[in-house]
Amino acid sequence: MHREVQKMREAALVYLDRSGGLQKFVQDCRKYSGITQQIVCINMSCYISSCYFLFEILFAPTDSKQSYAVYRFIISINPSDIAELDATLGNYILHNPIQAAQIFQSVCFIAIKTLSLIEQLQTEAQISILLKPTHLPPLPSYVLSLAEFPFNYTSQRFYMSEGIAIAMGIVTKYTQGARFLCTEETCQFSKGFRYIRVHLPGATESATVRNDFVCGLCSSPLQEDMKFRVLGDKQIVEMIDAKVLNALKGYSNDKSHFRIQTFTVFLRDELANKMKIGNRYKIIGIPACVQNGFQATACIEVNSIQLCKPSGPSFVSDNFKDLLSLTANSCWRFTAILANIFASQVVPPGTYNTLKLAILLSLVQTCEKENADYLDLLIVTTDTLVIDRLLNYSLCLLPRGIRHPPYSDVFPSVSKDKHGTGSASIQACSAVLAKGGICYIGDLASYKKDKLELLQSALESRTTTVFIPGKKYGEEADQQVTISLQTNFWSYVDSSSKKHIQKDNFLIGQMDMSLIPPNLVDAFGLLIHNEFPSCQQSSPMVHHILKKAIHPEAMLYKVSQQFRMQDYEEFISFAKNLHVELSPEAESLIQGYYLASRRVRRDSIHGSTLSASALKILISLSKAHAKLSLRKKVLEEDALIAILFLESSLTLKHGKSALCIAPNPLFPFDLSDEKSLQQRDSYLMQCHHQLLKFIGAYGPGIHFNTNEE
């Protein structure tokens, strides 16, 4: 056994030399010694057979040399390279990492003593080695999931796991290492660094610095020398399998059942604050079982963290490609047909087209970037059941479409850490879990005033602030944590509600929105009024509902077979990742409309009713329509759709303006054949011409050349 250990030490030394780890180790030693400048490195000779190596290094002298109980070093390990060098050592690192760290501990101790890198170091026990594998073999036996049984947390070897951070504690201190001395003064171990306690994976604070140790020489009690205690940072994070996102969707074709359980991960020292709540991470660590009184908690001591970035498909289905080529002569037809046939499993084709187009635009305008273009939807309707089904269905087209459950919080909250530390833990919520997706919060009228004010603040700033009272959670001072919200919000208002108090003093086209605070209505990007279908349209809706009740899984329309839900998922994922830019013509049209509308929508008391955020909404809508059209440049045609959407929304909020658009400007005709598509194109061209006249009349100093046709 000693010969195998010696051979592994030699292999470890060779690996450190070849990988550059030896040079990094020397630099880390200089930090402990207080050495600030390396003058020259003359020579290196290495005798592998005796595990002896020599550096001739001259350092600048230093006056600050402090003694530590424990000297901690991080060594990066590439399992593939080290297994190729020595298979025994590679296997030892993967399956016995704690014992493998002792191999590197011996090598590092010899290096320090041989090169006189740390003069204060006395014993090998003072060196703490943390091995950090760059990756693990892509085999099922190295993947750890609490969604599967059994959960092997006793092997104490490296596993990789993947999940979403749903709760995060504040950073606290823990004991990295401590020095113990014999209480018998005549004992030779009453001095020096014979007894060193170092934190091991899964060990609690009470296990590292207990008071029941005895001297191995004289059996006298040991006592900690508090001057030499080494403290480090610790953060407790709760993670959960990404499958939980499927359980939080309102509608899904996936009928499989699975078990979901959170698991605790410990982030220590340099890894503290490396995670953000709501993000998805791939971690490598050692599982352990932590005892907290009579309860045992499975946890993972994390060694490395990698952020998982969503990657969408690089293609769309052939049916969408064919449809795009058939409608290439018009910039509006492709998106019109998409909206017309969208969600045929829930509503008949041709119904709710304006709402469905708005939903598709909001879906493609989702990403996990800060300061992104967001597109929120607020729907006013009397048919809440159908609208709720339509929104639930649309959520499932995104990996992170979250239907907010009414029994939980929309925004993060604070609670006590359940591991007995008494510190604060920030709990995730629907808005955070929907990062890069949609948070559907249901009926807006069901929320109390304080929640609506919080929602308004979140919509305006795209952040939420969590207050942590220091006295309650054992901290010296109060803390405020600001969390970014990278999601679109969907909601609806039931206009037939009994709470709704009708008023008479309204402008032409204006809706009664007295049920919702006006500032909150303005905070939503789009306000869409979706009336119950007319008698002509209600018959297909009634037939659809009855047929679905009898045959829930049936495909009632041919387009449902041609354009499946999976096809729409791939299409949305592809379109949302397109990088689009505004063309000068589109930018000029948006700017002209915005300035003209600010001049028109103004009164002497309140000033302009068009807020500065309206410009962002216009740009976001224009980019979304370009993405939905699979274009990388925003054209005037995209800007026109955006302007018609916003003008309809402003009309519902504040009444008609001098632009005076029709009640349903985006879909004035039923799209039944090619002739109806041509009629729609002609109508939109008229709207474009009317818009140019409006800008020319009311835009300050803006002139457009309009060609009479």
XYZ file of C-alpha atoms in Angstrom:
709
model
C 0.000 0.000 0.000
C 2.841 2.384 0.829
C 4.351 1.778 -2.610
C 1.030 2.645 -4.321
C 0.731 5.827 -2.274
C 4.296 6.779 -3.156
C 3.583 6.190 -6.836
C 0.450 8.365 -6.678
C 2.466 11.129 -4.991
C 4.942 11.033 -7.834
C 2.101 11.170 -10.397
C 0.520 14.094 -8.532
C 3.823 15.966 -8.657
C 4.213 15.355 -12.396
C 0.639 16.512 -13.021
C 1.160 19.715 -11.029
C 4.335 20.410 -12.961
C 2.777 19.813 -16.391
C -0.523 21.605 -15.725
C 1.012 24.764 -14.261
C -0.440 23.987 -10.847
C 3.019 24.047 -9.270
C 3.639 27.630 -10.312
C 0.224 28.691 -8.993
C 0.957 26.868 -5.730
C 4.192 28.823 -5.275
C 2.307 32.083 -5.863
C -0.293 31.111 -3.254
C 2.474 30.364 -0.764
C 3.923 33.825 -1.350
C 0.582 35.357 -0.329
C 0.690 33.526 2.997
C 4.306 34.591 3.572
C 3.592 38.215 2.767
C 6.127 38.155 -0.078
C 5.302 40.809 -2.621
C 7.864 40.411 -5.378
C 9.631 37.502 -7.046
C 13.093 38.612 -8.234
C 14.345 35.697 -10.287
C 13.731 32.006 -10.893
C 17.019 30.315 -11.740
C 16.613 26.595 -11.978
C 14.331 23.619 -11.401
C 15.360 20.038 -10.978
C 12.969 17.266 -10.164
C 13.736 13.739 -8.955
C 10.537 11.807 -9.319
C 11.821 8.514 -7.855
C 12.317 10.029 -4.423
C 9.430 12.518 -4.773
C 11.946 15.334 -4.274
C 12.208 18.545 -6.203
C 14.216 21.713 -5.863
C 13.661 25.326 -6.834
C 16.308 27.983 -6.526
C 14.135 31.037 -6.032
C 15.088 34.378 -4.580
C 12.357 36.480 -3.014
C 12.349 40.026 -1.783
C 12.610 40.112 2.013
C 9.507 40.768 4.072
C 8.841 41.844 7.618
C 5.213 40.628 7.861
C 5.079 36.901 8.533
C 1.941 35.748 10.321
C 1.349 32.216 11.588
C -1.856 30.384 10.663
C -3.336 27.200 12.022
C -4.354 26.109 8.520
C -3.007 27.052 5.084
C -5.659 26.467 2.422
C -4.803 25.734 -1.216
C -7.080 25.131 -4.208
C -5.846 22.721 -6.874
C -7.673 22.495 -10.199
C -7.896 18.930 -11.510
C -8.653 17.790 -15.041
C -9.829 14.175 -14.561
C -9.135 13.235 -18.180
C -5.522 14.446 -18.093
C -4.702 12.925 -14.722
C -6.332 9.582 -15.597
C -4.225 9.458 -18.752
C -1.107 10.150 -16.679
C -1.929 7.668 -13.893
C -5.200 5.721 -13.939
C -4.923 4.775 -10.257
C -4.624 8.382 -9.126
C -7.405 9.446 -11.505
C -9.737 6.807 -10.092
C -8.695 7.788 -6.554
C -9.593 11.453 -7.162
C -12.999 10.642 -8.636
C -14.076 8.066 -6.050
C -12.072 8.945 -2.917
C -11.558 12.711 -3.135
C -10.952 13.206 0.594
C -8.176 10.588 0.632
C -6.846 11.885 -2.694
C -6.521 15.342 -1.148
C -4.141 13.804 1.410
C -1.898 12.660 -1.457
C -1.627 16.237 -2.704
C -1.269 17.432 0.888
C 1.904 15.383 1.308
C 3.329 16.633 -2.002
C 2.591 20.266 -1.133
C 4.113 19.903 2.343
C 7.376 18.555 0.881
C 7.386 21.427 -1.633
C 6.951 24.061 1.064
C 9.637 22.619 3.294
C 12.105 21.999 0.467
C 11.736 25.467 -0.992
C 11.199 27.257 2.337
C 8.077 28.844 0.941
C 6.296 29.262 4.286
C 8.696 29.399 7.195
C 5.903 29.427 9.777
C 4.542 26.033 8.631
C 5.379 23.275 11.117
C 3.280 20.164 10.399
C 1.644 18.562 7.400
C -1.740 18.713 9.174
C -1.721 22.490 8.755
C -2.183 22.184 5.002
C -5.755 21.997 3.706
C -6.148 20.954 0.064
C -9.345 21.500 -1.920
C -9.471 19.556 -5.183
C -11.605 21.164 -7.876
C -12.357 18.933 -10.864
C -12.949 20.835 -14.089
C -15.531 18.245 -15.143
C -16.678 14.689 -14.484
C -17.052 11.774 -16.908
C -20.353 12.105 -18.819
C -21.719 8.867 -17.386
C -25.022 8.249 -15.515
C -23.169 7.035 -12.413
C -21.721 10.521 -11.886
C -25.088 12.323 -12.068
C -26.961 12.950 -8.839
C -30.681 13.705 -8.871
C -33.158 13.835 -6.028
C -35.899 13.136 -8.536
C -34.562 9.573 -8.726
C -34.254 6.867 -6.101
C -32.028 5.831 -4.385
C -30.048 8.933 -3.401
C -26.511 7.827 -2.563
C -25.219 10.464 -0.146
C -22.851 8.204 1.830
C -20.213 7.515 -0.833
C -18.484 10.913 -0.347
C -17.278 11.095 -3.914
C -17.738 13.640 -6.666
C -21.104 13.948 -8.366
C -22.525 16.498 -10.751
C -26.036 17.811 -10.402
C -28.190 20.415 -12.073
C -30.959 22.571 -10.675
C -32.436 26.001 -10.041
C -31.541 28.099 -6.989
C -34.879 28.744 -5.264
C -33.682 29.950 -1.838
C -30.503 31.684 -0.797
C -29.179 32.521 2.644
C -26.956 35.439 3.540
C -23.210 34.850 3.864
C -22.123 33.753 7.352
C -18.862 32.537 8.871
C -17.655 28.997 9.498
C -14.462 27.468 10.881
C -12.013 26.433 8.162
C -9.513 25.141 10.693
C -8.571 25.340 14.357
C -5.574 24.571 16.563
C -5.932 22.490 19.736
C -3.390 22.232 22.566
C -3.023 19.764 25.393
C -4.092 21.269 28.727
C -1.235 19.450 30.543
C 1.600 21.985 30.567
C 4.300 19.307 30.925
C 3.048 17.495 27.792
C 5.078 18.137 24.663
C 1.845 18.678 22.716
C 0.874 21.669 24.872
C 2.735 23.691 22.237
C 3.136 23.513 18.483
C 0.674 22.398 15.811
C 0.187 18.723 16.535
C -3.614 18.803 16.790
C -5.289 20.582 13.864
C -8.992 20.332 13.021
C -9.994 21.049 9.415
C -13.502 21.280 7.970
C -14.559 18.229 5.938
C -17.548 17.929 3.562
C -20.792 17.580 5.491
C -19.261 18.467 8.873
C -21.147 20.903 11.085
C -19.522 23.640 13.136
C -19.940 21.631 16.333
C -18.215 18.636 14.737
C -15.174 20.696 13.666
C -14.571 22.438 17.006
C -15.853 20.035 19.658
C -14.727 20.131 23.308
C -14.360 16.387 23.927
C -10.956 15.813 22.301
C -8.177 14.240 24.376
C -4.440 14.143 23.929
C -3.136 10.981 22.308
C 0.028 11.093 24.400
C -1.172 11.822 27.952
C -4.982 11.511 27.587
C -5.507 15.017 28.975
C -8.323 17.176 27.531
C -7.522 19.346 24.528
C -8.433 23.016 24.406
C -8.741 25.227 21.337
C -6.285 28.083 20.888
C -8.734 30.750 19.739
C -5.970 33.015 18.404
C -5.336 30.559 15.572
C -8.908 29.854 14.480
C -9.266 30.371 10.705
C -12.697 31.550 9.528
C -14.204 31.393 6.069
C -17.411 32.456 4.314
C -20.366 30.098 4.041
C -23.642 30.405 2.154
C -26.530 27.946 2.146
C -28.535 27.631 -1.065
C -31.632 25.540 -1.739
C -31.811 24.059 -5.229
C -34.446 22.038 -7.003
C -34.538 19.909 -10.126
C -35.472 21.872 -13.255
C -38.410 19.482 -13.748
C -40.277 21.607 -11.219
C -40.898 24.137 -14.015
C -43.191 21.629 -15.718
C -45.235 21.315 -12.532
C -45.669 25.108 -12.337
C -47.179 25.416 -15.803
C -50.910 25.738 -16.111
C -51.253 23.343 -19.050
C -49.056 20.552 -20.333
C -49.218 17.600 -22.697
C -46.778 15.729 -20.457
C -48.839 13.358 -18.298
C -45.876 11.689 -16.591
C -45.498 11.747 -12.820
C -42.242 12.510 -11.073
C -40.946 13.230 -7.587
C -39.543 16.680 -6.843
C -37.509 17.547 -3.772
C -35.217 20.417 -2.915
C -31.617 19.776 -1.948
C -29.236 21.915 0.061
C -25.876 23.030 -1.269
C -23.099 24.690 0.693
C -21.058 27.407 -0.990
C -17.842 28.154 0.877
C -15.189 30.853 0.659
C -14.524 31.887 -2.964
C -17.859 30.353 -4.099
C -19.986 32.487 -1.750
C -22.296 34.851 -3.668
C -21.436 33.112 -6.950
C -25.056 32.042 -7.413
C -28.049 34.232 -8.149
C -31.509 33.228 -7.088
C -33.624 31.919 -9.967
C -30.674 30.907 -12.167
C -30.020 27.368 -13.340
C -26.631 25.903 -12.449
C -24.605 22.775 -12.986
C -22.585 21.953 -9.887
C -19.868 19.443 -8.956
C -19.578 18.483 -5.335
C -19.535 15.821 -2.650
C -22.878 14.724 -1.145
C -23.126 14.383 2.623
C -25.667 14.015 5.391
C -25.856 16.855 7.919
C -27.308 16.156 11.358
C -29.382 18.961 12.873
C -30.758 17.658 16.144
C -32.934 14.649 15.329
C -33.196 15.566 11.656
C -30.826 14.518 8.907
C -30.558 16.647 5.763
C -28.998 15.526 2.502
C -26.698 18.222 1.149
C -23.892 18.781 -1.342
C -20.578 20.491 -0.593
C -19.995 22.362 -3.849
C -16.533 22.423 -5.450
C -17.375 24.136 -8.719
C -20.291 26.061 -10.244
C -21.236 26.523 -13.874
C -24.128 28.681 -15.078
C -26.409 26.849 -17.508
C -27.264 29.082 -20.426
C -30.396 28.196 -22.397
C -29.712 27.130 -25.951
C -32.563 27.051 -28.421
C -32.862 25.021 -31.634
C -31.138 26.335 -34.734
C -34.052 25.497 -37.019
C -37.805 25.781 -37.520
C -40.077 23.099 -38.925
C -40.512 22.636 -42.668
C -44.169 23.684 -42.457
C -43.177 27.081 -41.073
C -40.480 27.436 -43.743
C -43.028 26.685 -46.473
C -45.480 29.177 -44.979
C -42.762 31.828 -44.813
C -41.850 31.339 -48.478
C -45.515 31.473 -49.570
C -46.040 34.799 -47.791
C -42.702 36.359 -48.790
C -44.409 39.070 -50.913
C -45.919 40.684 -47.801
C -44.347 41.707 -44.486
C -47.629 41.191 -42.606
C -49.134 37.938 -43.875
C -46.815 35.463 -42.156
C -47.491 36.790 -38.644
C -51.197 37.191 -39.422
C -51.503 33.508 -40.368
C -49.422 32.514 -37.329
C -51.855 34.330 -35.044
C -54.882 33.037 -36.930
C -54.021 29.344 -36.479
C -52.246 29.656 -33.105
C -53.535 27.623 -30.129
C -56.094 25.704 -32.208
C -56.136 23.098 -29.410
C -57.752 25.705 -27.142
C -59.690 28.115 -29.380
C -60.892 27.756 -32.971
C -58.720 29.272 -35.725
C -59.732 32.814 -36.567
C -60.869 33.777 -33.059
C -59.045 36.115 -30.637
C -56.520 37.005 -33.367
C -55.414 40.326 -31.858
C -54.838 38.742 -28.469
C -53.035 35.745 -29.986
C -50.723 38.014 -31.974
C -49.952 39.971 -28.791
C -49.213 36.700 -26.981
C -46.830 35.566 -29.720
C -45.045 38.928 -29.657
C -44.637 38.694 -25.883
C -43.346 35.116 -26.155
C -40.559 35.990 -28.602
C -39.583 39.033 -26.525
C -38.240 36.981 -23.608
C -34.601 36.530 -22.609
C -32.363 36.278 -19.538
C -30.489 39.523 -20.143
C -30.669 42.593 -17.955
C -32.078 45.782 -19.514
C -33.778 43.688 -22.175
C -36.919 44.672 -24.103
C -39.929 43.465 -22.107
C -43.539 43.166 -23.247
C -46.197 42.809 -20.547
C -49.874 42.109 -21.278
C -52.990 43.231 -19.411
C -56.219 41.864 -20.904
C -59.699 43.212 -20.213
C -62.328 40.580 -20.905
C -65.689 39.197 -19.916
C -64.831 35.629 -20.941
C -62.222 34.844 -18.305
C -62.453 31.055 -18.687
C -61.387 30.962 -22.351
C -58.742 33.668 -21.828
C -57.312 31.758 -18.888
C -57.103 28.567 -20.958
C -55.443 30.428 -23.824
C -52.817 32.021 -21.568
C -52.154 28.738 -19.757
C -51.626 26.986 -23.068
C -49.246 29.702 -24.301
C -47.076 29.430 -21.175
C -46.036 25.919 -22.121
C -44.277 27.119 -25.252
C -41.449 28.432 -23.065
C -39.166 26.480 -20.719
C -39.939 29.039 -18.017
C -43.618 29.779 -18.306
C -44.899 30.033 -14.731
C -48.553 30.092 -13.678
C -48.474 31.839 -10.307
C -50.236 29.724 -7.647
C -52.569 31.866 -5.511
C -51.245 30.473 -2.207
C -47.684 31.806 -2.663
C -45.937 35.157 -3.137
C -45.354 36.734 -6.536
C -42.145 38.378 -5.314
C -39.321 37.122 -3.033
C -39.839 36.821 0.711
C -37.572 36.287 3.733
C -37.746 33.482 6.286
C -35.467 31.859 8.842
C -32.977 29.320 7.579
C -34.284 25.828 8.311
C -30.829 24.411 9.061
C -30.747 25.881 12.534
C -28.385 28.786 11.889
C -31.083 31.393 12.590
C -29.903 33.515 9.659
C -32.128 34.941 6.931
C -32.972 33.015 3.795
C -34.453 34.667 0.704
C -37.142 32.488 -0.879
C -37.723 32.565 -4.614
C -41.133 33.213 -6.089
C -43.043 33.009 -9.332
C -41.506 36.214 -10.739
C -37.963 34.956 -10.110
C -38.595 31.380 -11.267
C -39.986 32.781 -14.530
C -36.604 34.299 -15.372
C -36.287 34.584 -19.133
C -39.933 33.597 -19.551
C -43.480 34.549 -18.594
C -45.058 35.034 -15.176
C -48.825 34.695 -15.467
C -50.393 36.145 -12.311
C -54.061 35.565 -13.118
C -56.880 37.954 -12.232
C -55.428 41.310 -11.225
C -58.521 42.202 -9.191
C -57.820 39.335 -6.768
C -54.745 41.083 -5.314
C -54.765 43.537 -2.424
C -53.573 47.115 -2.644
C -50.081 46.499 -1.214
C -49.439 43.665 -3.683
C -50.580 45.843 -6.586
C -48.216 48.614 -5.502
C -45.370 46.083 -5.353
C -46.292 44.857 -8.838
C -46.331 48.398 -10.198
C -42.878 49.093 -8.764
C -41.558 45.845 -10.260
C -42.999 46.634 -13.707
C -41.446 50.094 -13.704
C -37.978 49.209 -12.373
C -37.686 45.477 -13.278
C -36.295 44.911 -9.777
C -37.674 44.038 -6.363
C -36.102 44.790 -2.993
C -36.087 42.419 -0.020
C -35.658 43.945 3.436
C -33.832 41.825 6.050
C -34.184 43.149 9.641
C -30.863 42.554 11.378
C -32.268 42.192 14.904
C -34.649 39.417 13.840
C -32.008 37.350 12.059
C -29.016 37.862 14.338
C -27.215 40.481 12.270
C -25.754 43.747 13.485
C -27.397 45.903 10.825
C -30.430 45.763 8.565
C -29.870 44.717 4.959
C -31.584 45.375 1.654
C -31.139 42.962 -1.241
C -32.173 44.037 -4.747
C -33.154 41.231 -7.117
C -33.457 41.650 -10.869
C -36.707 40.512 -12.530
C -36.151 39.365 -16.105
C -39.623 38.225 -17.067
C -42.768 39.379 -18.847
C -45.937 39.634 -16.768
C -49.377 38.562 -17.998
C -52.640 39.317 -16.255
C -56.302 39.934 -16.963
C -59.194 41.936 -15.517
C -62.790 40.720 -15.495
C -64.810 43.692 -16.772
C -68.060 41.955 -15.780
C -67.032 41.756 -12.133
C -69.504 42.972 -9.513
C -66.722 45.105 -8.040
C -66.689 47.109 -11.252
C -68.436 50.476 -10.730
C -69.517 51.907 -14.051
C -68.907 55.616 -14.701
C -70.390 57.829 -17.383
C -67.818 60.560 -18.039
C -65.670 58.791 -20.613
C -64.050 59.904 -23.838
C -64.758 58.160 -27.130
C -63.115 54.706 -27.140
C -62.072 54.904 -23.473
C -62.752 51.961 -21.149
C -63.741 52.067 -17.512
C -60.586 50.891 -15.676
C -61.564 52.209 -12.237
C -61.085 48.739 -10.758
C -57.294 48.980 -11.280
C -55.063 51.920 -10.251
C -54.290 54.022 -13.359
C -50.533 54.022 -12.697
C -50.553 50.203 -12.666
C -52.459 50.118 -15.958
C -49.839 52.426 -17.475
C -47.044 50.205 -16.110
C -48.250 47.306 -18.278
C -46.923 47.554 -21.799
C -50.133 46.639 -23.599
C -53.773 46.899 -22.607
C -55.940 44.653 -24.775
C -59.736 44.599 -24.712
C -61.000 41.187 -25.678
C -64.762 41.073 -25.914
C -66.718 37.837 -26.060
C -66.943 36.769 -29.719
C -69.900 38.079 -31.676
C -72.807 35.838 -32.613
C -71.078 35.011 -35.881
C -67.901 33.952 -34.068
C -69.402 32.441 -30.914
C -70.874 29.420 -32.699
C -67.421 27.931 -33.595
C -66.285 28.600 -30.035
C -69.276 26.766 -28.556
C -68.796 23.823 -30.921
C -65.099 23.723 -30.050
C -65.770 23.593 -26.301
C -68.405 20.856 -26.667
C -66.201 18.700 -28.910
C -63.219 19.106 -26.558
C -65.379 18.067 -23.618
C -66.305 14.843 -25.414
C -62.878 14.130 -26.978
C -60.186 16.032 -25.006
C -57.266 14.608 -27.001
C -58.822 14.970 -30.450
C -57.313 17.166 -33.174
C -60.343 19.156 -34.315
C -58.641 21.090 -37.101
C -56.215 20.196 -39.864
C -53.861 23.025 -38.886
C -53.449 21.395 -35.443
C -51.784 18.455 -37.181
C -49.702 20.587 -39.547
C -48.492 23.009 -36.866
C -48.111 21.048 -33.639
C -47.399 22.447 -30.220
C -43.819 21.165 -30.489
C -43.406 23.066 -33.778
C -44.490 26.285 -32.078
C -42.098 25.607 -29.178
C -39.173 25.245 -31.597
C -40.312 28.284 -33.573
C -40.577 30.520 -30.475
C -37.217 29.298 -29.169
C -35.560 30.067 -32.504
C -37.243 33.445 -33.024
C -36.567 34.792 -29.512
C -32.812 34.297 -29.962
C -32.653 36.376 -33.152
C -30.692 39.599 -32.787
C -32.601 42.365 -34.533
C -31.693 45.995 -35.262
C -33.844 49.009 -36.050
C -33.675 50.329 -39.591
C -33.447 54.143 -39.984
C -36.925 54.198 -41.594
C -38.527 52.292 -38.692
C -36.723 54.439 -36.133
C -37.887 57.618 -37.850
C -41.507 56.390 -37.988
C -41.497 55.438 -34.290
C -39.928 58.737 -33.262
C -42.355 60.748 -35.371
C -45.416 58.973 -33.958
C -44.140 59.293 -30.395
C -43.500 63.032 -30.618
C -46.777 63.695 -32.421
C -48.756 61.643 -29.876
C -47.158 63.449 -26.963
C -48.288 66.742 -28.485
C -51.821 65.487 -29.223
C -52.435 63.547 -25.993
C -51.928 66.480 -23.631
C -54.024 68.562 -21.280
C -53.292 71.750 -19.395
C -53.458 70.105 -15.952
C -51.607 66.792 -16.204
C -49.479 67.443 -19.258
C -48.954 64.629 -21.755
C -50.695 61.330 -21.015
C -48.069 59.492 -23.063
C -45.300 58.398 -20.694
C -41.614 58.100 -21.568
C -41.911 54.310 -21.275
C -44.171 54.298 -24.352
C -41.094 54.716 -26.553
C -39.583 51.551 -25.061
C -42.835 49.697 -25.652
C -42.888 50.787 -29.299
C -39.325 49.595 -29.845
C -40.027 46.315 -28.041
C -43.156 45.656 -30.127
C -41.343 46.483 -33.365
C -38.459 44.152 -32.551
C -40.861 41.418 -31.483
C -42.756 41.595 -34.785
C -39.481 41.440 -36.719
C -38.448 38.361 -34.713
C -41.838 36.746 -35.264
C -41.357 37.391 -38.995
C -37.892 35.749 -38.740
C -36.166 38.953 -39.832
C -33.023 40.503 -38.362
C -33.903 44.080 -39.278
C -36.928 46.044 -38.072
C -38.787 47.515 -41.051
C -41.404 50.246 -41.297
C -44.031 47.504 -41.549
C -42.984 46.176 -38.139
C -43.097 49.676 -36.658
C -46.627 50.160 -38.056
C -47.897 47.033 -36.269
C -46.280 48.273 -33.057
C -47.883 51.716 -33.411
C -51.342 50.256 -34.071
C -51.007 48.032 -30.994
C -49.952 50.941 -28.780
C -52.532 53.360 -30.203
C -55.292 50.800 -29.503
C -53.993 50.449 -25.962
C -53.837 54.227 -25.467
C -57.361 54.586 -26.819
C -58.655 52.144 -24.193
C -56.827 54.087 -21.468
C -57.344 57.706 -22.510
C -59.777 57.781 -25.447
C -59.285 58.421 -29.162
C -56.738 60.872 -30.533
C -56.419 62.751 -33.827
C -55.005 59.572 -35.400
C -58.465 57.999 -34.946
C -57.863 54.328 -35.744
C -60.595 51.674 -36.033
C -61.572 49.567 -32.975
C -59.781 46.489 -34.355
C -57.080 47.856 -36.662
C -54.856 44.761 -36.736
C -57.496 42.273 -37.897
C -60.354 44.211 -39.512
C -61.364 41.164 -41.606
C -61.779 37.455 -40.970
C -58.787 35.675 -42.511
C -60.469 32.913 -44.483
C -58.619 32.993 -47.835
C -55.960 34.827 -49.835
C -58.400 37.553 -50.790
C -58.959 38.464 -47.126
C -55.178 38.626 -46.644
C -54.932 41.047 -49.592
C -57.714 43.150 -48.081
C -55.849 43.295 -44.788
C -52.622 44.347 -46.543
C -54.479 47.137 -48.358
C -56.063 48.287 -45.098
C -52.669 48.371 -43.320
C -51.209 50.387 -46.212
C -54.010 52.907 -45.713
C -53.204 52.998 -42.003
C -49.565 53.646 -42.864
C -50.528 56.527 -45.157
C -52.848 57.938 -42.473
C -50.045 57.675 -39.913
C -47.649 59.647 -42.112
C -50.233 62.423 -42.457
C -50.719 62.434 -38.675
C -46.978 62.769 -38.057
C -46.663 65.473 -40.693
C -49.486 67.456 -39.093
C -48.572 67.126 -35.422
C -44.923 66.087 -35.312
C -42.676 69.043 -34.381
C -40.402 69.732 -37.344
C -40.839 66.229 -38.837
C -41.646 65.910 -42.523
C -42.455 62.747 -44.477
C -42.896 62.419 -48.192
C -46.235 60.703 -48.770
C -46.933 59.236 -52.194
C -50.594 59.310 -53.187
C -51.641 55.987 -54.696
